[in-house]
mmCIF file of C-alpha atoms in Angstrom:
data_model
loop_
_atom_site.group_PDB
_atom_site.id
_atom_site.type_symbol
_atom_site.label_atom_id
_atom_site.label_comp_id
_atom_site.label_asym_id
_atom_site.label_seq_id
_atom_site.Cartn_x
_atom_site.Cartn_y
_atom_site.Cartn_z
ATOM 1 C CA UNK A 1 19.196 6.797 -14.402
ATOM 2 C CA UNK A 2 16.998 7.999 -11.402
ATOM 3 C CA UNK A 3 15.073 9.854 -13.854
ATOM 4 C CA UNK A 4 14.155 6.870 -15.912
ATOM 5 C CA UNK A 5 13.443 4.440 -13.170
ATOM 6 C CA UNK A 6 11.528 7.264 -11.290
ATOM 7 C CA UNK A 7 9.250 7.490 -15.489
ATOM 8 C CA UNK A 8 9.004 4.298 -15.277
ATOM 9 C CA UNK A 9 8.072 3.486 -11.610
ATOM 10 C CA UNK A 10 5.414 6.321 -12.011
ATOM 11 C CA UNK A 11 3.999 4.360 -14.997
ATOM 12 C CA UNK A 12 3.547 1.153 -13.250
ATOM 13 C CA UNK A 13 3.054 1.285 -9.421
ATOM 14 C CA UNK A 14 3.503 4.934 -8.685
ATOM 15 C CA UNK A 15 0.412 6.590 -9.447
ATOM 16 C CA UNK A 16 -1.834 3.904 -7.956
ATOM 17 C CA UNK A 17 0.323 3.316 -4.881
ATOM 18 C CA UNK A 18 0.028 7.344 -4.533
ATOM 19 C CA UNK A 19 -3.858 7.218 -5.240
ATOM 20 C CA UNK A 20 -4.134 4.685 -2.035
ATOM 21 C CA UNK A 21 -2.172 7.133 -0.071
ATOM 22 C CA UNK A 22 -4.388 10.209 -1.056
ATOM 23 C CA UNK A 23 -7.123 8.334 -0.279
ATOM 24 C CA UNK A 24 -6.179 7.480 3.139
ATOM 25 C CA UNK A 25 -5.276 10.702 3.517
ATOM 26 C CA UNK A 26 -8.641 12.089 2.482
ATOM 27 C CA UNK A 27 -10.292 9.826 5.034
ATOM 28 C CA UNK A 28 -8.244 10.955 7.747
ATOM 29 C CA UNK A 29 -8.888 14.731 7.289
ATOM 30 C CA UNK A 30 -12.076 14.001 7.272
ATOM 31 C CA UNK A 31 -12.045 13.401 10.805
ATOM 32 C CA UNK A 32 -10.567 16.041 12.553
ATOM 33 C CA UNK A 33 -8.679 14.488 15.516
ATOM 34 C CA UNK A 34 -6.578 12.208 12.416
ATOM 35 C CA UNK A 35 -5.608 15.107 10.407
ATOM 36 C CA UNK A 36 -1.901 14.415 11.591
ATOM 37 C CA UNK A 37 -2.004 10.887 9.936
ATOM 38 C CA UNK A 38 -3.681 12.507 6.658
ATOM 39 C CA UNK A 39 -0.832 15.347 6.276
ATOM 40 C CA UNK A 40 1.897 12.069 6.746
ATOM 41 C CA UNK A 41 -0.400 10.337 4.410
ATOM 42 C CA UNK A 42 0.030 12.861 1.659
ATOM 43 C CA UNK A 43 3.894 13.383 2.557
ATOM 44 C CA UNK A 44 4.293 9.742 1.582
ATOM 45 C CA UNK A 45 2.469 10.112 -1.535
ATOM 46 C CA UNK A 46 4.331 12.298 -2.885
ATOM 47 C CA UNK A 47 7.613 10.203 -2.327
ATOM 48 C CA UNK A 48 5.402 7.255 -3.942
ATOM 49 C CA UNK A 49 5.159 9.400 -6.910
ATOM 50 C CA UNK A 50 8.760 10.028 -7.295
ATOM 51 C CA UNK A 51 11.141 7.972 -4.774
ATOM 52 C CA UNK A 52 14.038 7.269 -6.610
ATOM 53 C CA UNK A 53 16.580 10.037 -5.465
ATOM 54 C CA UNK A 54 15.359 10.263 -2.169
ATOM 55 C CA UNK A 55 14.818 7.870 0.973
ATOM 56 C CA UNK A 56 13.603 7.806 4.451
ATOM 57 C CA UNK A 57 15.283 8.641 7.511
ATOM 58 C CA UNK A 58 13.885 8.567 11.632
ATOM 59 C CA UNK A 59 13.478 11.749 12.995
ATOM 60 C CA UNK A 60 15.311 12.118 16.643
ATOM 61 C CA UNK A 61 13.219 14.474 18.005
ATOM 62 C CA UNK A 62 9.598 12.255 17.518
ATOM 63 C CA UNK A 63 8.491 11.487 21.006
ATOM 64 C CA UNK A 64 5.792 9.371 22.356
ATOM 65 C CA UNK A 65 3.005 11.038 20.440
ATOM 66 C CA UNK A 66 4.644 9.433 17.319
ATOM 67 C CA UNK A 67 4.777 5.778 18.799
ATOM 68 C CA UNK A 68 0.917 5.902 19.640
ATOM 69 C CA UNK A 69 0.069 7.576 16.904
ATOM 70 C CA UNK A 70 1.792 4.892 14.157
ATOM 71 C CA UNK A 71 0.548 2.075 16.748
ATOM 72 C CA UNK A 72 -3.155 3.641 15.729
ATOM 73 C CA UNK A 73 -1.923 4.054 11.977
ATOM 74 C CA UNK A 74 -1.040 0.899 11.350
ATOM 75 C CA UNK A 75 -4.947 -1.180 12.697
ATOM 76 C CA UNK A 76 -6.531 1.360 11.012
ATOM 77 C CA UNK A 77 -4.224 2.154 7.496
ATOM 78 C CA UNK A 78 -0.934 1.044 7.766
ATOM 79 C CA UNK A 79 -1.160 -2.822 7.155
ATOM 80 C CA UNK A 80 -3.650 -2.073 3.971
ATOM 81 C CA UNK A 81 -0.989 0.180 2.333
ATOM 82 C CA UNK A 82 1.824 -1.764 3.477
ATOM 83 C CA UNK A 83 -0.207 -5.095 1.989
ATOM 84 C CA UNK A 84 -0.558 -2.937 -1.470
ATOM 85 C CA UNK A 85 3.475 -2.426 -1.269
ATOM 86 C CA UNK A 86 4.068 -6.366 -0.679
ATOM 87 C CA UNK A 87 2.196 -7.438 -3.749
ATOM 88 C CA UNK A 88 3.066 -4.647 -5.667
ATOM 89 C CA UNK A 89 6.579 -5.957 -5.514
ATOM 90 C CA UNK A 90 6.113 -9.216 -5.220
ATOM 91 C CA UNK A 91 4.000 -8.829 -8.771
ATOM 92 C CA UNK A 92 7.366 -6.235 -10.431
ATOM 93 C CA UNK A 93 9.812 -8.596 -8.962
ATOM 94 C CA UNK A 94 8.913 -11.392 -11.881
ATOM 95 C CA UNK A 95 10.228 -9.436 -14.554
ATOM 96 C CA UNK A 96 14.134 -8.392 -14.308
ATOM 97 C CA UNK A 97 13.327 -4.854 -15.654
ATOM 98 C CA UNK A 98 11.228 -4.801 -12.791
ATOM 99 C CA UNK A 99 13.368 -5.888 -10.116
ATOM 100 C CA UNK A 100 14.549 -1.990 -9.218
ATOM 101 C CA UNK A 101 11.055 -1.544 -8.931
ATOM 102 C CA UNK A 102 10.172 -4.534 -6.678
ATOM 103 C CA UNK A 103 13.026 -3.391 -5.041
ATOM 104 C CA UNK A 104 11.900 0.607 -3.862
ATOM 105 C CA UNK A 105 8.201 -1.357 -3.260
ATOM 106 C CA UNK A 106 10.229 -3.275 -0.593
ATOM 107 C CA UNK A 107 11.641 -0.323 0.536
ATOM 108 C CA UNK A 108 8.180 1.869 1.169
ATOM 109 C CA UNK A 109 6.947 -0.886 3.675
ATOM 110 C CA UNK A 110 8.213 0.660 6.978
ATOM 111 C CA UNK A 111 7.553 4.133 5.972
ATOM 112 C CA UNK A 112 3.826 2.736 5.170
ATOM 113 C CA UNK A 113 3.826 1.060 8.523
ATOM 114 C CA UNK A 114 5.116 3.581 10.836
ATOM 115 C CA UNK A 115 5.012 7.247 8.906
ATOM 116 C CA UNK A 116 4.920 9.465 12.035
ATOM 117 C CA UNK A 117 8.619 9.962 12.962
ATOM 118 C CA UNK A 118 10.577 9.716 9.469
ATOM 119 C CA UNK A 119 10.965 12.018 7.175
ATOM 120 C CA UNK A 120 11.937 12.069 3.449
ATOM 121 C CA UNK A 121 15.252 13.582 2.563
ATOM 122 C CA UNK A 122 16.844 13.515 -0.740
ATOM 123 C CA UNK A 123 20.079 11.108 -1.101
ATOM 124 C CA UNK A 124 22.933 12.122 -1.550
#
């Protein structure tokens, strides 16, 4: 099943929402001093690629750094992506095929928000 939702969400929403996050990742290593928020940038595009079988969990050991560093992620990048996720799943949500979908677009939003201090682990 998590293969076939995982087809199908690539289909639809994947590959776009992963395009965004390559882009903002692009932009970031541009500028040297945001490379950090370009590397988490690509880390979540990958899981937008493929995110059914896997989900996001806090890391313990993020400190301070992380807190300002998501506060600055989310004026600059965060609320765009996170925006893309809302109406992505907002616009899957109408059909009941697409309700899973809707569902996992839901799900992306805090990792969009706040990427520095989670990490992506496979479910069990």
């Amino acid at each position: 099943m998590r293969l076939l939702l995982n087809l199908i969400w690539l289909v639809l929403c994947g590959f776009w929402m992963a395009i965004g996050y390559v882009i903002a990742g692009v932009i970031c290593c541009v500028l040297i001093i945001t490379i950090p928020f370009g590397l988490a940038s690509f880390r979540i595009a990958n899981y937008a690629l493929w995110p059914f079988g896997r989900t996001i969990e806090p890391r313990r050991e993020a400190g301070a750094a992380s807190l300002i560093g998501n506060v600055i992620w989310i004026v600059f990048a965060g609320w765009w992506l996170a925006l893309g996720h809302i109406v992505t799943g907002f616009a899957l949500c109408v059909t009941i095929i697409g309700i899973p979908l809707g569902i996992a677009n839901f799900k992306m939003i805090p990792v969009s928000l706040v990427p520095l201090g989670s990490r992506i682990v496979p479910t069990a």
